[in-house]
Coordinates of C-alpha atoms and ligand atoms in Angstrom, one line a residue:
X1 CA 0.0 0.0 0.0
X2 CA 1.2 3.5 -0.7
X3 CA 1.5 6.1 2.0
X4 CA -1.4 8.0 0.5
X5 CA -3.6 4.9 0.8
X6 CA -2.6 4.3 4.4
X7 CA -3.1 7.9 5.5
X8 CA -5.5 9.5 3.0
X9 CA -5.6 12.6 5.2
X10 CA -1.9 12.7 6.0
X11 CA 0.2 10.7 8.5
X12 CA -0.4 11.7 12.2
X13 CA 2.3 13.7 13.9
X14 CA 4.1 12.5 17.0
X15 CA 6.3 14.7 19.0
X16 CA 8.8 11.9 19.9
X17 CA 9.2 10.3 16.4
X18 CA 9.7 11.7 12.9
X19 CA 7.8 8.8 11.3
X20 CA 5.9 5.7 12.4
X21 CA 7.9 2.6 11.7
X22 CA 5.5 0.6 9.5
X23 CA 7.8 -2.5 9.7
X24 CA 7.2 -2.7 13.5
X25 CA 3.6 -1.8 13.9
X26 CA 2.0 -2.3 17.4
X27 CA -1.1 -1.1 19.2
X28 CA -1.4 2.5 20.3
X29 CA -3.0 2.9 23.7
X30 CA -2.0 5.9 25.9
X31 CA 1.1 6.6 23.8
X32 CA 2.8 5.5 20.6
X33 CA 4.1 1.9 20.6
X34 CA 3.0 1.1 24.2
X35 CA 1.2 -2.0 22.8
X36 CA -1.8 -1.4 25.1
X37 CA -4.8 -3.5 24.0
X38 CA -8.3 -4.0 25.2
X39 CA -9.8 -7.6 25.2
X40 CA -13.3 -8.6 26.1
X41 CA -14.7 -12.1 26.7
X42 CA -17.2 -14.1 28.6
X43 CA -16.6 -17.0 31.0
X44 CA -19.3 -19.6 31.9
X45 CA -19.0 -18.9 35.7
X46 CA -20.6 -16.3 38.0
X47 CA -18.5 -13.1 38.9
X48 CA -16.3 -13.5 41.9
X49 CA -12.7 -12.6 43.0
X50 CA -11.6 -16.1 41.7
X51 CA -13.3 -15.5 38.4
X52 CA -11.5 -12.2 38.1
X53 CA -8.2 -13.9 38.7
X54 CA -9.0 -16.5 36.0
X55 CA -9.6 -13.7 33.5
X56 CA -6.3 -12.1 34.4
X57 CA -4.4 -15.4 34.1
X58 CA -6.0 -16.0 30.8
X59 CA -4.8 -12.6 29.6
X60 CA -1.2 -13.6 30.6
X61 CA -1.6 -16.9 28.8
X62 CA -2.6 -15.0 25.7
X63 CA 0.8 -13.3 25.9
X64 CA -0.2 -9.9 27.4
X65 CA 1.9 -8.2 30.1
X66 CA 0.8 -5.6 32.7
X67 CA -2.7 -7.0 32.7
X68 CA -5.7 -5.5 34.4
X69 CA -9.4 -6.6 34.6
X70 CA -11.3 -3.3 34.4
X71 CA -14.8 -4.6 34.2
X72 CA -16.5 -7.8 35.4
X73 CA -20.3 -7.9 34.9
X74 CA -22.9 -10.6 35.1
X75 CA -24.8 -10.7 31.8
X76 CA -27.0 -13.6 33.1
X77 CA -27.0 -16.3 35.7
X78 CA -23.8 -18.5 35.5
X79 CA -21.8 -16.1 33.3
X80 CA -19.3 -13.3 33.7
X81 CA -18.4 -10.7 31.1
X82 CA -14.9 -9.2 31.3
X83 CA -13.1 -6.2 29.8
X84 CA -9.4 -6.4 30.3
X85 CA -6.3 -4.3 29.5
X86 CA -2.9 -5.6 28.7
X87 CA 0.2 -4.7 26.7
X88 CA 1.6 -6.7 23.8
X89 CA 5.2 -6.8 22.8
X90 CA 4.5 -8.3 19.4
X91 CA 4.8 -6.2 16.3
X92 CA 3.8 -6.8 12.7
X93 CA 5.6 -5.7 9.5
X94 CA 2.8 -3.8 7.7
X95 CA 4.9 -3.6 4.5
X96 CA 4.7 -7.4 4.1
X97 CA 0.9 -7.6 4.4
X98 CA -1.0 -8.6 1.2
X99 CA -4.7 -8.9 1.2
X100 CA -7.1 -10.2 -1.5
X101 CA -9.6 -7.3 -2.0
X102 CA -12.4 -6.5 -4.3
X103 CA -10.9 -5.2 -7.6
X104 CA -13.0 -2.2 -8.6
X105 CA -12.5 1.4 -9.1
X106 CA -14.9 3.1 -6.7
X107 CA -17.1 5.7 -8.5
X108 CA -19.7 8.2 -7.6
X109 CA -23.5 7.9 -8.0
X110 CA -23.4 10.1 -11.2
X111 CA -20.3 8.3 -12.6
X112 CA -22.0 4.9 -12.2
X113 CA -25.3 6.0 -13.8
X114 CA -23.4 7.7 -16.7
X115 CA -21.3 4.6 -17.3
X116 CA -24.4 2.2 -17.4
X117 CA -26.3 4.6 -19.6
X118 CA -23.5 5.3 -22.1
X119 CA -21.7 1.9 -22.2
X120 CA -24.2 -0.8 -21.2
X121 CA -27.2 1.1 -22.6
X122 CA -29.8 -0.7 -20.4
X123 CA -30.6 -0.9 -16.8
X124 CA -28.7 -3.4 -14.7
X125 CA -30.9 -5.7 -12.7
X126 CA -29.7 -6.3 -9.1
X127 CA -31.6 -8.7 -6.8
X128 CA -30.9 -8.9 -3.1
X129 CA -32.0 -10.8 0.0
X130 CA -31.0 -11.9 3.5
X131 CA -31.1 -15.7 3.2
X132 CA -31.9 -18.8 5.2
X133 CA -32.9 -18.4 8.9
X134 CA -31.4 -14.9 9.1
X135 CA -34.0 -12.2 9.8
X136 CA -31.6 -9.2 9.9
X137 CA -32.7 -6.7 7.2
X138 CA -30.9 -3.5 8.2
X139 CA -27.7 -4.4 6.3
X140 CA -29.3 -5.3 3.0
X141 CA -31.7 -2.3 3.3
X142 CA -28.7 0.0 3.8
X143 CA -27.5 -1.1 0.4
X144 CA -30.9 -1.1 -1.4
X145 CA -33.1 1.6 0.2
X146 CA -33.6 4.9 -1.6
X147 CA -32.1 6.8 1.4
X148 CA -29.0 4.6 1.5
X149 CA -26.4 4.6 4.1
X150 CA -24.0 7.1 5.6
X151 CA -24.9 9.8 3.1
X152 CA -24.5 7.4 0.1
X153 CA -27.7 6.7 -2.0
X154 CA -29.0 3.2 -2.0
X155 CA -29.3 1.1 -5.2
X156 CA -33.1 1.9 -5.5
X157 CA -32.2 5.5 -6.1
X158 CA -30.0 4.8 -9.2
X159 CA -32.1 5.5 -12.4
X160 CA -30.0 3.0 -14.3
X161 CA -30.3 0.2 -11.8
X162 CA -33.4 -2.0 -11.4
X163 CA -33.0 -2.9 -7.7
X164 CA -35.2 -5.5 -6.1
X165 CA -34.9 -6.3 -2.4
X166 CA -36.7 -9.5 -1.4
X167 CA -36.2 -8.9 2.3
X168 CA -35.2 -11.5 4.9
X169 CA -35.5 -15.3 5.4
X170 CA -35.5 -16.0 1.7
X171 CA -34.6 -19.6 0.7
X172 CA -31.6 -20.0 -1.6
X173 CA -33.9 -21.9 -4.1
X174 CA -36.4 -19.1 -4.2
X175 CA -33.7 -16.5 -4.6
X176 CA -32.2 -18.3 -7.6
X177 CA -35.6 -18.9 -9.2
X178 CA -36.5 -15.2 -8.8
X179 CA -33.1 -14.2 -10.3
X180 CA -33.8 -16.3 -13.3
X181 CA -37.3 -15.0 -13.7
X182 CA -36.1 -11.4 -13.5
X183 CA -33.0 -12.0 -15.6
X184 CA -30.9 -10.5 -12.9
X185 CA -27.3 -9.4 -13.6
X186 CA -26.2 -9.6 -10.0
X187 CA -27.4 -11.4 -6.8
X188 CA -26.7 -9.7 -3.4
X189 CA -26.9 -12.0 -0.4
X190 CA -26.7 -10.7 3.2
X191 CA -25.6 -12.9 6.1
X192 CA -25.5 -11.4 9.5
X193 CA -25.9 -14.3 11.9
X194 CA -22.6 -16.3 11.9
X195 CA -23.2 -18.7 14.8
X196 CA -21.6 -22.1 14.1
X197 CA -20.5 -20.7 10.8
X198 CA -24.0 -20.9 9.4
X199 CA -23.2 -18.0 7.1
X200 CA -20.5 -20.0 5.4
X201 CA -22.7 -23.1 5.1
X202 CA -25.5 -21.1 3.7
X203 CA -23.3 -19.3 1.1
X204 CA -21.7 -22.6 0.0
X205 CA -25.1 -24.3 -0.4
X206 CA -26.3 -21.3 -2.5
X207 CA -23.4 -21.7 -4.8
X208 CA -23.8 -25.5 -5.0
X209 CA -27.5 -25.1 -5.9
X210 CA -26.6 -22.5 -8.5
X211 CA -24.2 -25.1 -10.0
X212 CA -26.9 -27.8 -10.0
X213 CA -29.4 -25.5 -11.6
X214 CA -26.7 -24.5 -14.3
X215 CA -26.9 -20.8 -13.5
X216 CA -23.5 -20.3 -12.0
X217 CA -22.4 -18.1 -14.9
X218 CA -25.6 -16.2 -15.3
X219 CA -25.2 -13.9 -12.3
X220 CA -22.5 -11.9 -10.5
X221 CA -22.7 -13.4 -7.0
X222 CA -22.0 -11.0 -4.1
X223 CA -22.3 -11.4 -0.4
X224 CA -22.0 -9.0 2.5
X225 CA -22.3 -8.8 6.3
X226 CA -20.4 -7.7 9.4
X227 CA -18.2 -10.9 9.5
X228 CA -17.8 -11.3 5.7
X229 CA -15.0 -10.1 3.5
X230 CA -13.7 -10.8 0.0
X231 CA -11.4 -13.8 0.8
X232 CA -14.3 -15.6 2.6
X233 CA -16.6 -14.8 -0.4
X234 CA -14.1 -16.3 -2.8
X235 CA -13.7 -19.4 -0.6
X236 CA -17.5 -20.0 -0.7
X237 CA -17.5 -19.7 -4.5
X238 CA -18.9 -16.2 -4.8
X239 CA -17.4 -13.4 -6.9
X240 CA -17.1 -10.7 -4.2
X241 CA -17.7 -10.1 -0.6
X242 CA -18.1 -6.9 1.4
X243 CA -17.8 -6.3 5.1
X244 CA -18.8 -3.6 7.7
X245 CA -19.2 -0.1 6.6
X246 CA -19.9 -1.0 2.9
X247 CA -21.5 1.8 0.9
X248 CA -24.1 1.2 -1.8
X249 CA -21.8 3.0 -4.3
X250 CA -19.0 0.5 -3.6
X251 CA -21.3 -2.4 -4.5
X252 CA -22.7 -0.6 -7.6
X253 CA -19.1 0.2 -8.8
X254 CA -18.1 -3.4 -8.5
X255 CA -21.2 -4.7 -10.3
X256 CA -20.7 -2.3 -13.2
X257 CA -16.9 -3.0 -13.5
X258 CA -17.5 -6.8 -13.3
X259 CA -20.4 -6.7 -15.7
X260 CA -18.3 -4.8 -18.3
X261 CA -15.4 -7.1 -17.8
X262 CA -17.5 -10.2 -18.4
X263 CA -19.3 -8.7 -21.4
X264 CA -16.1 -7.2 -22.7
X265 CA -17.6 -3.7 -22.8
X266 CA -14.9 -1.1 -23.1
X267 CA -14.9 2.0 -20.9
Ligands
B12_301 C1 -30.9 -5.1 15.0 C2 -30.5 -6.5 15.4 C3 -31.5 -7.4 15.4 C4 -32.9 -7.2 15.0 C5 -33.0 -7.3 13.5 C6 -34.1 -6.3 13.0 C7 -34.0 -6.2 11.5 N1 -35.1 -6.0 10.9 O1 -32.9 -6.4 10.9 C8 -33.6 -8.4 15.8 C9 -34.1 -7.9 17.1 C10 -34.8 -9.0 15.0 C11 -32.5 -9.4 15.9 C12 -32.7 -10.7 16.1 C13 -31.7 -11.6 16.3 N2 -30.4 -11.3 16.5 CO1 -29.6 -9.6 16.1 N3 -28.8 -8.0 16.1 C14 -29.1 -6.8 15.7 C15 -28.0 -5.8 15.9 C16 -28.2 -5.0 17.2 C17 -27.8 -4.7 14.8 C18 -27.6 -5.3 13.4 C19 -27.7 -4.1 12.4 O2 -28.8 -3.8 12.1 N4 -26.6 -3.5 12.0 C20 -26.6 -2.3 11.2 C21 -26.3 -2.7 9.7 C22 -26.3 -1.4 8.9 O3 -25.0 -3.2 9.7 P1 -24.6 -4.6 9.0 O4 -25.7 -5.5 9.1 O5 -23.3 -5.0 9.3 O6 -24.6 -4.1 7.4 C23 -23.5 -3.4 6.8 C24 -22.4 -4.3 6.2 O7 -22.2 -5.5 7.0 C25 -22.8 -4.5 4.8 N5 -23.7 -5.6 4.4 C26 -24.7 -6.2 5.2 N6 -25.3 -7.1 4.3 C27 -24.9 -6.9 3.1 C28 -25.2 -7.6 1.9 C29 -24.5 -7.2 0.8 C30 -24.8 -7.9 -0.5 C31 -23.4 -6.3 0.8 C32 -22.7 -5.9 -0.4 C33 -23.1 -5.6 2.0 C34 -23.8 -6.0 3.1 O8 -23.4 -3.3 4.4 C35 -24.1 -2.7 5.5 C36 -23.9 -1.2 5.5 O9 -22.5 -1.0 5.6 C37 -26.7 -6.7 16.0 C38 -25.6 -6.3 16.9 C39 -24.8 -5.2 16.2 N7 -24.5 -4.1 16.9 O10 -24.3 -5.4 15.1 C40 -27.4 -8.0 16.5 C41 -26.8 -9.3 16.1 C42 -26.4 -9.3 14.6 N8 -27.9 -10.3 16.4 C43 -27.5 -11.4 16.8 C44 -28.3 -12.5 17.2 C45 -27.7 -13.7 17.8 C46 -29.7 -12.4 16.9 C47 -30.7 -13.6 17.3 C48 -30.2 -15.0 16.8 C49 -31.0 -13.5 18.7 C50 -31.9 -14.6 19.2 N9 -31.3 -15.5 20.0 O11 -33.1 -14.6 19.0 C51 -31.9 -13.1 16.5 C52 -31.9 -13.7 15.1 C53 -33.2 -13.9 14.5 C54 -33.0 -14.4 13.1 N10 -33.8 -15.4 12.7 O12 -32.1 -14.0 12.4 C55 -26.0 -11.5 17.0 C56 -25.3 -12.3 16.0 C57 -24.2 -13.1 16.6 C58 -23.5 -14.0 15.6 N11 -22.2 -14.0 15.6 O13 -24.2 -14.7 14.8 C59 -25.6 -9.9 17.0 C60 -24.2 -9.6 16.5 C61 -25.8 -9.5 18.5 C62 -24.7 -10.1 19.4 N12 -23.6 -9.5 19.7 O14 -24.9 -11.2 19.9 N13 -31.3 -8.8 15.8

């Protein structure tokens, strides 16, 4: 990553150092390079002085030094919830980090519409749903709804996108059938609940079903949710994955780029 990408608004200034050493990055708590870290976890025992000592010892076993338990609460009978502080001596060489990310040039609302209008010359059809047992709709709504998310218009607002949000608890089978019926260009799947990796199982079974139905190549498959990212999406057989903080224009940019790449439409 270039310095501009790491610090789009300029590198922070520190009185004691001229530049942050990116090859030895460690957490910043009270001061640069103090390694101070906050960890929270739950234990299946009621709060007590002994429970607090268990939490502190666990922090030490995790490799933290100068550990403190700063909060011990009882979320329900038989459980304790802890917030602990500690310092780590580990560092990471940031310059050696390589991450698989969505390959798309992020564009504005107007740029996306202009591109579809002038190059694709028809509306793109995008179908979305939260699938399986998952009833969380806020994430998929943030991407689809007119008003959008964080000041970024949702897909329904794009005059050159036909955006259809099927809501929550949609079966994979129904989603694929609807996508075929509407001749969708892209399918957007939201998975919020991740208990026992149900999101992974659900996404994999969607892609298996798509293969069985012979529609794998018909659609651009995209997933999103707070515990999803691009590498997980690829592992499950989808084309792209988006995580927390995703804006509708990020998704629209990717769909347009990927559609044009597949159909060999030149910009
Ligand atoms: C609101 C909420 C609910 C509401 C949902 C209402 C609704 N209509 O959606 C209700 C009360 C119904 C609910 C129920 C449950 N919930 Co709930 N819920 C939440 C809560 C508080 C907020 C979720 C939310 O709306 N986030 C805001 C949106 C904007 O963020 P987002 O979803 O991450 O979406 C963004 C990105 O991830 C991304 N994105 C999301 N989807 C997609 C899709 C695509 C294609 C793309 C590109 C991007 C994208 O873009 C969005 C915008 O940036 C979270 C805790 C939390 N603070 O996150 C728990 C939470 C998600 N719920 C949880 C649980 C466990 C449940 C229940 C199982 C509880 C229960 N035992 O009954 C039930 C599940 C019921 C079911 N069948 O699904 C857990 C999940 C834990 C886990 N690891 O699985 C959480 C994390 C709470 C917790 N800490 O335990 N919940």
